[in-house]
mmCIF file of C-alpha atoms (C1' of nucleotides) in Angstrom:
data_model
loop_
_atom_site.group_PDB
_atom_site.id
_atom_site.type_symbol
_atom_site.label_atom_id
_atom_site.label_comp_id
_atom_site.label_asym_id
_atom_site.label_seq_id
_atom_site.Cartn_x
_atom_site.Cartn_y
_atom_site.Cartn_z
ATOM 1 C CA MET A 96 124.547 92.597 120.987
ATOM 2 C CA HIS A 97 127.632 94.842 120.868
ATOM 3 C CA ASP A 98 125.763 97.406 122.885
ATOM 4 C CA LEU A 99 124.416 95.088 125.536
ATOM 5 C CA ALA A 100 128.065 93.318 125.932
ATOM 6 C CA GLY A 101 129.564 96.724 126.208
ATOM 7 C CA GLY A 102 131.835 96.127 123.183
ATOM 8 C CA PRO A 103 132.280 93.814 120.254
ATOM 9 C CA PHE A 104 133.034 90.071 120.395
ATOM 10 C CA ASN A 105 131.971 86.995 118.271
ATOM 11 C CA VAL A 106 128.882 85.781 119.404
ATOM 12 C CA ASN A 107 129.673 82.056 117.997
ATOM 13 C CA SER A 108 132.756 81.991 120.171
ATOM 14 C CA VAL A 109 131.905 80.239 123.748
ATOM 15 C CA LYS A 110 135.139 81.326 124.771
ATOM 16 C CA GLN A 111 134.541 84.665 124.202
ATOM 17 C CA LEU A 112 130.856 84.801 125.454
ATOM 18 C CA ARG A 113 132.001 83.088 128.463
ATOM 19 C CA GLU A 114 134.055 86.419 129.213
ATOM 20 C CA VAL A 115 131.346 88.610 128.379
ATOM 21 C CA LEU A 116 128.762 86.986 130.557
ATOM 22 C CA TYR A 117 130.747 85.605 133.486
ATOM 23 C CA GLU A 118 133.344 88.503 133.569
ATOM 24 C CA GLN A 119 132.428 91.525 132.170
ATOM 25 C CA LEU A 120 128.689 91.389 132.928
ATOM 26 C CA ALA A 121 129.401 89.324 136.422
ATOM 27 C CA LEU A 122 126.290 86.952 135.733
ATOM 28 C CA THR A 123 126.171 83.891 138.046
ATOM 29 C CA PRO A 124 127.580 81.053 136.584
ATOM 30 C CA VAL A 125 125.211 77.703 136.959
ATOM 31 C CA ARG A 126 127.243 74.792 135.339
ATOM 32 C CA LYS A 127 130.454 74.046 134.346
ATOM 33 C CA THR A 128 132.095 71.820 131.249
ATOM 34 C CA LYS A 129 135.727 70.519 130.953
ATOM 35 C CA THR A 130 137.037 73.848 130.022
ATOM 36 C CA GLY A 131 134.846 76.448 131.749
ATOM 37 C CA PHE A 132 131.484 77.635 132.669
ATOM 38 C CA SER A 133 128.570 76.617 130.394
ATOM 39 C CA THR A 134 126.747 78.807 128.182
ATOM 40 C CA ASP A 135 124.314 76.212 126.599
ATOM 41 C CA ALA A 136 120.626 77.134 126.441
ATOM 42 C CA ARG A 137 119.625 75.300 129.582
ATOM 43 C CA THR A 138 122.098 77.596 131.213
ATOM 44 C CA LEU A 139 120.926 80.712 129.493
ATOM 45 C CA GLU A 140 117.325 79.967 130.435
ATOM 46 C CA SER A 141 118.475 79.883 134.172
ATOM 47 C CA LEU A 142 119.844 83.370 133.791
ATOM 48 C CA ARG A 143 116.927 85.030 132.122
ATOM 49 C CA GLY A 144 116.269 88.187 133.977
ATOM 50 C CA GLN A 145 119.752 88.724 135.186
ATOM 51 C CA HIS A 146 120.452 90.669 132.057
ATOM 52 C CA PRO A 147 118.960 91.560 128.725
ATOM 53 C CA ILE A 148 121.259 90.133 126.614
ATOM 54 C CA VAL A 149 120.417 86.456 127.751
ATOM 55 C CA GLU A 150 116.989 86.892 125.960
ATOM 56 C CA VAL A 151 118.795 88.205 122.808
ATOM 57 C CA LEU A 152 121.449 85.195 122.977
ATOM 58 C CA LEU A 153 118.783 82.473 123.280
ATOM 59 C CA ARG A 154 116.978 83.805 119.976
ATOM 60 C CA TYR A 155 120.420 84.306 118.186
ATOM 61 C CA ARG A 156 121.261 80.721 118.817
ATOM 62 C CA GLU A 157 117.881 79.580 117.583
ATOM 63 C CA VAL A 158 118.086 81.295 114.423
ATOM 64 C CA GLU A 159 121.545 80.921 113.912
ATOM 65 C CA LYS A 160 121.168 76.846 114.356
ATOM 66 C CA LEU A 161 118.522 76.887 111.532
ATOM 67 C CA ARG A 162 120.549 79.125 109.218
ATOM 68 C CA SER A 163 123.792 77.564 109.528
ATOM 69 C CA THR A 164 123.030 73.769 109.662
ATOM 70 C CA TYR A 165 119.737 73.882 107.594
ATOM 71 C CA GLY A 166 118.814 76.862 105.697
ATOM 72 C CA GLU A 167 121.583 77.355 103.324
ATOM 73 C CA THR A 168 123.528 74.119 103.630
ATOM 74 C CA LEU A 169 120.429 71.699 103.094
ATOM 75 C CA ALA A 170 119.581 74.101 99.815
ATOM 76 C CA ALA A 171 122.887 73.295 98.532
ATOM 77 C CA GLU A 172 122.629 69.564 99.064
ATOM 78 C CA VAL A 173 119.918 69.110 96.289
ATOM 79 C CA ALA A 174 120.892 67.140 93.290
ATOM 80 C CA SER A 175 120.158 67.675 89.774
ATOM 81 C CA ASP A 176 116.965 65.568 90.116
ATOM 82 C CA GLY A 177 115.777 67.891 92.424
ATOM 83 C CA ARG A 178 116.261 65.567 95.440
ATOM 84 C CA ILE A 179 118.529 65.051 98.437
ATOM 85 C CA HIS A 180 120.222 61.818 98.251
ATOM 86 C CA ALA A 181 121.549 61.316 101.742
ATOM 87 C CA THR A 182 123.768 57.987 102.834
ATOM 88 C CA PHE A 183 121.958 55.837 105.242
ATOM 89 C CA ARG A 184 124.880 54.046 107.125
ATOM 90 C CA GLN A 185 123.960 50.479 108.638
ATOM 91 C CA THR A 186 127.118 50.134 110.627
ATOM 92 C CA VAL A 187 127.539 53.113 112.709
ATOM 93 C CA ALA A 188 124.978 53.253 115.421
ATOM 94 C CA ARG A 189 125.945 50.457 118.080
ATOM 95 C CA THR A 190 122.326 49.558 118.803
ATOM 96 C CA GLY A 191 121.316 48.842 115.156
ATOM 97 C CA ARG A 192 119.657 52.079 114.288
ATOM 98 C CA LEU A 193 120.385 53.689 110.611
ATOM 99 C CA SER A 194 122.196 56.876 110.600
ATOM 100 C CA SER A 195 122.041 59.439 108.134
ATOM 101 C CA ASP A 196 125.006 61.801 106.622
ATOM 102 C CA ARG A 197 125.825 64.380 103.899
ATOM 103 C CA PRO A 198 123.294 65.509 104.829
ATOM 104 C CA ASN A 199 121.581 64.198 108.080
ATOM 105 C CA LEU A 200 117.924 63.713 107.066
ATOM 106 C CA HIS A 201 117.115 62.234 110.955
ATOM 107 C CA ASN A 202 117.460 65.695 112.596
ATOM 108 C CA ILE A 203 115.123 67.882 110.285
ATOM 109 C CA PRO A 204 113.597 70.331 112.983
ATOM 110 C CA VAL A 205 110.174 69.800 114.083
ATOM 111 C CA ARG A 206 109.855 71.007 117.562
ATOM 112 C CA THR A 207 109.500 74.943 116.824
ATOM 113 C CA GLU A 208 107.023 76.282 114.063
ATOM 114 C CA GLU A 209 109.979 78.089 112.681
ATOM 115 C CA GLY A 210 112.151 75.222 112.123
ATOM 116 C CA ARG A 211 109.111 73.350 111.238
ATOM 117 C CA GLN A 212 108.790 75.413 108.231
ATOM 118 C CA LEU A 213 111.882 73.751 106.769
ATOM 119 C CA ARG A 214 110.043 70.844 106.230
ATOM 120 C CA ARG A 215 107.739 72.480 103.498
ATOM 121 C CA ALA A 216 110.789 71.949 101.235
ATOM 122 C CA PHE A 217 110.510 68.351 101.340
ATOM 123 C CA VAL A 218 107.973 67.669 98.573
ATOM 124 C CA PRO A 219 106.668 64.604 96.456
ATOM 125 C CA SER A 220 106.700 64.363 92.834
ATOM 126 C CA PRO A 221 103.763 65.940 90.971
ATOM 127 C CA GLY A 222 100.508 63.873 91.188
ATOM 128 C CA HIS A 223 101.632 62.389 94.366
ATOM 129 C CA ARG A 224 101.431 62.897 98.299
ATOM 130 C CA LEU A 225 103.531 62.059 101.120
ATOM 131 C CA LEU A 226 102.280 59.406 103.360
ATOM 132 C CA VAL A 227 103.808 59.648 106.897
ATOM 133 C CA ALA A 228 103.698 56.711 109.212
ATOM 134 C CA ASP A 229 104.876 56.363 112.675
ATOM 135 C CA TYR A 230 105.233 53.939 115.430
ATOM 136 C CA ASP A 231 103.496 55.295 118.816
ATOM 137 C CA GLN A 232 105.663 54.715 122.022
ATOM 138 C CA ILE A 233 107.472 51.810 120.141
ATOM 139 C CA GLU A 234 110.199 51.625 122.992
ATOM 140 C CA LEU A 235 107.861 51.455 125.490
ATOM 141 C CA ARG A 236 106.051 48.571 123.833
ATOM 142 C CA VAL A 237 109.379 46.808 123.394
ATOM 143 C CA ILE A 238 110.265 47.405 127.265
ATOM 144 C CA ALA A 239 106.654 45.984 128.176
ATOM 145 C CA HIS A 240 107.448 42.882 125.908
ATOM 146 C CA LEU A 241 111.134 42.328 127.001
ATOM 147 C CA ALA A 242 110.131 42.691 130.886
ATOM 148 C CA ASP A 243 107.210 40.633 130.416
ATOM 149 C CA ASP A 244 105.369 43.026 132.658
ATOM 150 C CA PRO A 245 101.671 42.096 132.976
ATOM 151 C CA GLY A 246 100.500 45.838 133.725
ATOM 152 C CA LEU A 247 102.022 47.435 130.874
ATOM 153 C CA ILE A 248 101.334 44.318 128.619
ATOM 154 C CA ALA A 249 97.303 45.075 129.733
ATOM 155 C CA ALA A 250 97.299 48.610 129.064
ATOM 156 C CA PHE A 251 98.792 48.547 125.645
ATOM 157 C CA ALA A 252 96.793 45.515 124.812
ATOM 158 C CA GLU A 253 93.439 47.574 126.007
ATOM 159 C CA GLU A 254 95.013 50.523 123.841
ATOM 160 C CA ARG A 255 94.619 52.587 126.836
ATOM 161 C CA ASP A 256 96.363 55.908 127.201
ATOM 162 C CA ILE A 257 99.575 54.654 128.469
ATOM 163 C CA HIS A 258 100.906 57.712 130.128
ATOM 164 C CA ARG A 259 97.506 58.238 131.648
ATOM 165 C CA THR A 260 97.414 54.680 133.104
ATOM 166 C CA THR A 261 100.989 54.367 134.469
ATOM 167 C CA ALA A 262 100.099 57.717 135.955
ATOM 168 C CA ALA A 263 96.976 56.398 137.769
ATOM 169 C CA ARG A 264 99.132 53.674 139.165
ATOM 170 C CA VAL A 265 102.289 55.763 140.293
ATOM 171 C CA PHE A 266 100.139 58.085 141.945
ATOM 172 C CA GLY A 267 97.430 55.973 143.181
ATOM 173 C CA VAL A 268 94.558 57.659 141.757
ATOM 174 C CA PRO A 269 91.756 56.757 139.303
ATOM 175 C CA ALA A 270 92.687 57.090 135.590
ATOM 176 C CA GLU A 271 89.812 59.716 135.239
ATOM 177 C CA GLU A 272 91.449 61.867 137.906
ATOM 178 C CA VAL A 273 94.826 61.885 136.488
ATOM 179 C CA THR A 274 96.137 65.538 136.299
ATOM 180 C CA GLY A 275 98.157 67.075 133.215
ATOM 181 C CA PRO A 276 101.398 67.356 135.401
ATOM 182 C CA GLN A 277 100.911 63.936 136.757
ATOM 183 C CA ARG A 278 100.537 62.680 133.324
ATOM 184 C CA ASN A 279 103.832 64.572 132.108
ATOM 185 C CA ARG A 280 106.032 63.045 135.108
ATOM 186 C CA ALA A 281 104.585 59.590 134.200
ATOM 187 C CA LYS A 282 105.502 60.024 130.508
ATOM 188 C CA MET A 283 108.901 61.694 131.837
ATOM 189 C CA VAL A 284 109.486 58.506 133.877
ATOM 190 C CA SER A 285 108.537 56.056 131.145
ATOM 191 C CA TYR A 286 110.820 57.514 128.498
ATOM 192 C CA GLY A 287 113.698 57.725 130.965
ATOM 193 C CA LEU A 288 113.377 53.869 131.750
ATOM 194 C CA ALA A 289 114.793 53.268 128.366
ATOM 195 C CA TYR A 290 117.939 55.095 129.085
ATOM 196 C CA GLY A 291 118.511 54.113 132.649
ATOM 197 C CA MET A 292 117.623 57.327 134.257
ATOM 198 C CA GLU A 293 118.140 57.722 137.668
ATOM 199 C CA ALA A 294 116.301 59.803 140.401
ATOM 200 C CA PHE A 295 118.735 62.771 140.101
ATOM 201 C CA GLY A 296 118.178 63.052 136.188
ATOM 202 C CA LEU A 297 114.384 62.669 136.510
ATOM 203 C CA ALA A 298 114.390 65.670 139.144
ATOM 204 C CA GLN A 299 116.385 67.658 136.745
ATOM 205 C CA ARG A 300 114.125 67.354 134.050
ATOM 206 C CA LEU A 301 110.883 67.835 136.163
ATOM 207 C CA GLY A 302 112.290 70.709 138.104
ATOM 208 C CA ILE A 303 111.704 68.864 141.531
ATOM 209 C CA VAL A 304 113.906 67.540 144.327
ATOM 210 C CA THR A 305 115.954 64.221 144.163
ATOM 211 C CA ALA A 306 114.055 62.919 146.972
ATOM 212 C CA GLU A 307 110.661 63.362 145.425
ATOM 213 C CA ALA A 308 111.975 62.099 142.098
ATOM 214 C CA GLN A 309 113.094 59.067 143.944
ATOM 215 C CA GLU A 310 109.619 58.360 145.514
ATOM 216 C CA ILE A 311 108.118 58.688 141.837
ATOM 217 C CA LEU A 312 110.791 56.172 140.705
ATOM 218 C CA ASP A 313 109.798 53.784 143.371
ATOM 219 C CA ALA A 314 106.421 54.039 143.181
ATOM 220 C CA TYR A 315 106.736 53.246 139.443
ATOM 221 C CA PHE A 316 108.840 50.309 140.044
ATOM 222 C CA ARG A 317 106.481 48.995 142.871
ATOM 223 C CA ALA A 318 103.435 49.211 140.142
ATOM 224 C CA PHE A 319 105.644 47.738 137.407
ATOM 225 C CA PRO A 320 108.098 45.418 139.337
ATOM 226 C CA SER A 321 109.231 43.280 136.208
ATOM 227 C CA VAL A 322 110.694 46.396 134.579
ATOM 228 C CA ARG A 323 113.264 46.869 137.165
ATOM 229 C CA ALA A 324 113.848 43.027 137.144
ATOM 230 C CA HIS A 325 114.296 43.299 133.532
ATOM 231 C CA MET A 326 116.775 46.100 133.754
ATOM 232 C CA GLU A 327 118.809 44.329 136.463
ATOM 233 C CA GLN A 328 118.754 41.134 134.436
ATOM 234 C CA THR A 329 119.964 42.756 131.565
ATOM 235 C CA VAL A 330 122.796 44.438 133.143
ATOM 236 C CA ASN A 331 123.972 41.098 134.778
ATOM 237 C CA GLU A 332 123.701 39.169 131.725
ATOM 238 C CA ALA A 333 125.645 41.736 129.882
ATOM 239 C CA ARG A 334 128.262 41.701 132.646
ATOM 240 C CA SER A 335 128.954 37.780 132.490
ATOM 241 C CA LYS A 336 128.718 37.709 128.501
ATOM 242 C CA GLY A 337 130.714 41.010 127.935
ATOM 243 C CA TYR A 338 127.815 41.876 125.501
ATOM 244 C CA THR A 339 124.155 42.351 125.098
ATOM 245 C CA GLU A 340 121.881 40.568 122.554
ATOM 246 C CA THR A 341 118.585 41.784 121.060
ATOM 247 C CA LEU A 342 115.844 39.313 120.005
ATOM 248 C CA PHE A 343 117.167 39.155 116.434
ATOM 249 C CA GLY A 344 120.513 38.221 117.798
ATOM 250 C CA ARG A 345 122.110 41.654 117.341
ATOM 251 C CA ARG A 346 125.234 41.866 119.822
ATOM 252 C CA ARG A 347 126.648 44.944 121.338
ATOM 253 C CA SER A 348 129.764 44.533 123.319
ATOM 254 C CA LEU A 349 130.463 46.502 126.597
ATOM 255 C CA PRO A 350 133.865 45.945 128.106
ATOM 256 C CA ASP A 351 133.384 49.079 130.060
ATOM 257 C CA LEU A 352 130.851 47.260 132.503
ATOM 258 C CA HIS A 353 134.064 45.934 134.043
ATOM 259 C CA SER A 354 135.939 49.146 133.914
ATOM 260 C CA PRO A 355 137.780 50.422 137.347
ATOM 261 C CA ASN A 356 136.096 53.820 136.310
ATOM 262 C CA ARG A 357 133.153 54.240 137.888
ATOM 263 C CA GLY A 358 131.640 56.756 135.539
ATOM 264 C CA LEU A 359 132.594 54.565 132.572
ATOM 265 C CA ARG A 360 131.195 51.673 134.273
ATOM 266 C CA MET A 361 127.760 53.204 134.980
ATOM 267 C CA ALA A 362 127.466 54.618 131.742
ATOM 268 C CA ALA A 363 128.005 51.024 130.239
ATOM 269 C CA GLU A 364 125.416 49.926 132.742
ATOM 270 C CA ARG A 365 123.089 52.461 131.174
ATOM 271 C CA GLN A 366 124.140 51.387 127.600
ATOM 272 C CA ALA A 367 123.302 47.758 128.388
ATOM 273 C CA MET A 368 119.948 48.728 129.675
ATOM 274 C CA ASN A 369 119.256 50.694 126.335
ATOM 275 C CA ALA A 370 120.836 48.522 123.780
ATOM 276 C CA GLY A 371 118.143 45.820 123.982
ATOM 277 C CA ILE A 372 115.178 48.284 123.705
ATOM 278 C CA GLN A 373 116.586 50.592 121.231
ATOM 279 C CA GLY A 374 118.051 47.833 119.189
ATOM 280 C CA LEU A 375 114.926 45.674 119.347
ATOM 281 C CA ALA A 376 112.987 48.628 118.327
ATOM 282 C CA ALA A 377 115.199 49.417 115.248
ATOM 283 C CA ASP A 378 115.445 45.861 114.219
ATOM 284 C CA LEU A 379 111.630 45.499 114.120
ATOM 285 C CA PHE A 380 111.407 48.630 111.950
ATOM 286 C CA LYS A 381 113.915 47.607 109.486
ATOM 287 C CA VAL A 382 111.991 44.286 109.192
ATOM 288 C CA ALA A 383 109.117 46.557 108.476
ATOM 289 C CA LEU A 384 110.850 48.610 105.920
ATOM 290 C CA VAL A 385 112.138 45.586 103.882
ATOM 291 C CA ARG A 386 108.652 43.852 104.051
ATOM 292 C CA LEU A 387 107.071 47.173 102.977
ATOM 293 C CA ASP A 388 109.667 47.832 100.029
ATOM 294 C CA GLY A 389 108.978 44.106 99.018
ATOM 295 C CA ALA A 390 105.174 44.294 99.043
ATOM 296 C CA LEU A 391 105.349 47.353 97.050
ATOM 297 C CA GLU A 392 107.318 45.697 94.460
ATOM 298 C CA GLU A 393 105.160 42.662 94.319
ATOM 299 C CA GLN A 394 101.979 44.647 94.006
ATOM 300 C CA ALA A 395 103.292 46.358 91.269
ATOM 301 C CA LEU A 396 102.604 49.735 92.828
ATOM 302 C CA ALA A 397 104.403 53.140 92.041
ATOM 303 C CA ALA A 398 104.426 54.447 95.431
ATOM 304 C CA ARG A 399 108.261 54.518 96.900
ATOM 305 C CA LEU A 400 109.791 54.740 100.051
ATOM 306 C CA VAL A 401 111.817 58.062 100.220
ATOM 307 C CA LEU A 402 112.870 58.255 104.055
ATOM 308 C CA GLN A 403 113.016 56.569 107.371
ATOM 309 C CA VAL A 404 113.775 58.591 110.736
ATOM 310 C CA HIS A 405 113.972 55.786 113.301
ATOM 311 C CA ASP A 406 110.505 54.995 114.054
ATOM 312 C CA GLU A 407 108.831 56.889 111.188
ATOM 313 C CA VAL A 408 108.756 56.208 107.412
ATOM 314 C CA LEU A 409 107.777 58.679 104.396
ATOM 315 C CA VAL A 410 106.199 57.315 101.495
ATOM 316 C CA GLU A 411 105.643 58.972 98.120
ATOM 317 C CA VAL A 412 102.304 57.885 96.876
ATOM 318 C CA PRO A 413 100.676 58.553 93.573
ATOM 319 C CA GLY A 414 97.161 59.632 93.736
ATOM 320 C CA ASP A 415 95.471 56.464 92.662
ATOM 321 C CA GLU A 416 97.410 54.507 95.221
ATOM 322 C CA GLU A 417 96.603 56.383 98.066
ATOM 323 C CA GLU A 418 93.888 53.955 99.589
ATOM 324 C CA THR A 419 95.688 50.892 98.950
ATOM 325 C CA VAL A 420 99.125 52.207 100.152
ATOM 326 C CA GLY A 421 97.794 53.586 103.214
ATOM 327 C CA ALA A 422 96.359 50.405 104.337
ATOM 328 C CA LEU A 423 99.395 48.480 103.326
ATOM 329 C CA VAL A 424 101.851 50.568 105.074
ATOM 330 C CA ALA A 425 99.817 50.558 108.575
ATOM 331 C CA GLU A 426 99.422 46.565 108.013
ATOM 332 C CA VAL A 427 102.883 45.937 107.503
ATOM 333 C CA LEU A 428 104.383 48.205 110.118
ATOM 334 C CA SER A 429 102.027 46.792 112.824
ATOM 335 C CA GLY A 430 102.577 43.292 111.159
ATOM 336 C CA VAL A 431 106.076 42.886 112.437
ATOM 337 C CA ALA A 432 104.869 42.328 115.899
ATOM 338 C CA ASP A 433 103.062 38.940 115.164
ATOM 339 C CA ALA A 434 106.336 38.067 113.204
ATOM 340 C CA VAL A 435 108.419 38.057 116.446
ATOM 341 C CA GLY A 436 105.657 37.000 118.669
ATOM 342 C CA LEU A 437 105.650 40.633 120.450
ATOM 343 C CA ALA A 438 103.612 40.266 123.688
ATOM 344 C CA VAL A 439 101.805 43.750 122.604
ATOM 345 C CA PRO A 440 100.272 45.072 119.716
ATOM 346 C CA LEU A 441 102.182 48.033 117.541
ATOM 347 C CA LYS A 442 100.208 51.147 116.862
ATOM 348 C CA VAL A 443 100.899 52.984 113.755
ATOM 349 C CA SER A 444 99.728 56.559 113.236
ATOM 350 C CA SER A 445 99.664 57.823 109.800
ATOM 351 C CA ALA A 446 99.063 61.184 108.106
ATOM 352 C CA TRP A 447 99.037 62.755 104.790
ATOM 353 C CA GLY A 448 100.430 65.943 103.376
ATOM 354 C CA SER A 449 101.528 67.775 100.141
ATOM 355 C CA THR A 450 104.768 68.589 102.277
ATOM 356 C CA TRP A 451 106.356 66.861 104.945
ATOM 357 C CA ALA A 452 105.450 69.839 107.348
ATOM 358 C CA ASP A 453 101.544 69.278 106.244
ATOM 359 C CA ALA A 454 101.705 65.682 107.147
ATOM 360 C CA LYS A 455 100.688 65.732 110.808
ATOM 361 C CA GLY A 456 98.323 63.758 112.768
ATOM 362 C "C1'" DT B 32 141.216 67.339 115.978
ATOM 363 C "C1'" DC B 33 138.707 68.428 120.241
ATOM 364 C "C1'" DT B 34 135.234 70.946 122.248
ATOM 365 C "C1'" DG B 35 130.750 72.860 122.937
ATOM 366 C "C1'" DT B 36 126.399 73.305 121.159
ATOM 367 C "C1'" DC B 37 122.027 71.791 119.468
ATOM 368 C "C1'" DA B 38 118.739 69.583 115.865
ATOM 369 C "C1'" DC B 39 116.311 64.799 115.632
ATOM 370 C "C1'" DG B 40 114.057 59.821 117.589
ATOM 371 C "C1'" DA C 65 130.023 61.374 148.076
ATOM 372 C "C1'" DC C 66 130.277 60.061 144.068
ATOM 373 C "C1'" DG C 67 128.084 61.684 138.684
ATOM 374 C "C1'" DT C 68 123.857 61.525 137.106
ATOM 375 C "C1'" DA C 69 119.536 59.553 130.051
ATOM 376 C "C1'" DC C 70 120.336 56.188 125.190
ATOM 377 C "C1'" DG C 71 121.351 56.986 120.070
ATOM 378 C "C1'" DT C 72 123.114 59.879 116.074
ATOM 379 C "C1'" DG C 73 125.656 64.406 112.553
ATOM 380 C "C1'" DA C 74 126.891 69.212 111.631
ATOM 381 C "C1'" DC C 75 128.595 73.586 112.499
ATOM 382 C "C1'" DA C 76 131.917 77.012 114.540
ATOM 383 C "C1'" DG C 77 135.832 78.276 117.093
ATOM 384 C "C1'" DA C 78 139.813 76.902 119.568
ATOM 385 C "C1'" DC C 79 144.083 74.713 119.479
#
DNA sequence: TCTGTCACG
DNA sequence: ACGTACGTGACAGAC
């Protein structure tokens, strides 16, 4: 790195790295932060090819993240019983999700193969396997319910590939003719919805111009008009009440909806749209966890809940209970849909593994 | 203590 | 013309 930079510097120092990249090497800055030009991964990606140091930096950041946050640190958290006992906090996340700290077990790597290897360290007791069950597109299903959108509800009811179906309606082609990129764009729109994403944000993520992103969004809202209506109604209601409220009565106060500061106000509007969606998904999942724990107890099963990750649960199951518990977990998790009269079914995917890394569908 | 960065859903 | 996707926690360096 020294040789590439023309001298020694601390790679972990953003300040020093800025000097190296944008002054000594005179690379073209792309984005700014409060304190100067950005050096984050997205920026570095776009600087690729300008100088060989960029590739090395990206790789360094990747392995250094794994080393400093997970490798040695996580190993040090293992208690004398061989387990990690994180704290799950009920009153931190404003939406009703749990948060996990000391350590955070909600962000164990999974997206790269190298990072995913860390999950091999998470193993059940001898004679047990891990059952990993998660909800498929729970937030999108919650949107379908809240917006009471006939098109979305029908798509979920018929168990169709939701992103393909969405793409077909947005791009006006038969479902079987939807291309890979079209499906990906529809998927991005669907997920962006829950966050109040606008054309600009969609354009950034898809690498297209804002006008084209706007056309896609317009087409989406033409296809699923109740979704836009629901978003608008949610913000209006929050504005007059001062808070949002989930079906379970969970409130989130949003005073910034009346802020004179435009940025704060718009952020609060996005939070209003998201709170009911993320919040209801969190509420449903927590009901499922309580029921699951109760059912294991009631049926005198030895299987135990060991971790939850927002829409996913890990259960440690002895060999002779696999069949029973596998069926029970799926039934309890999907069962909460009926409990609140959800307009769409909740689909659950399950996988078994002798480590967390192996349990993949 | 704040900022930038990056891991996850 | 603006500013531009929600929710977290941990780490390292700067101040």
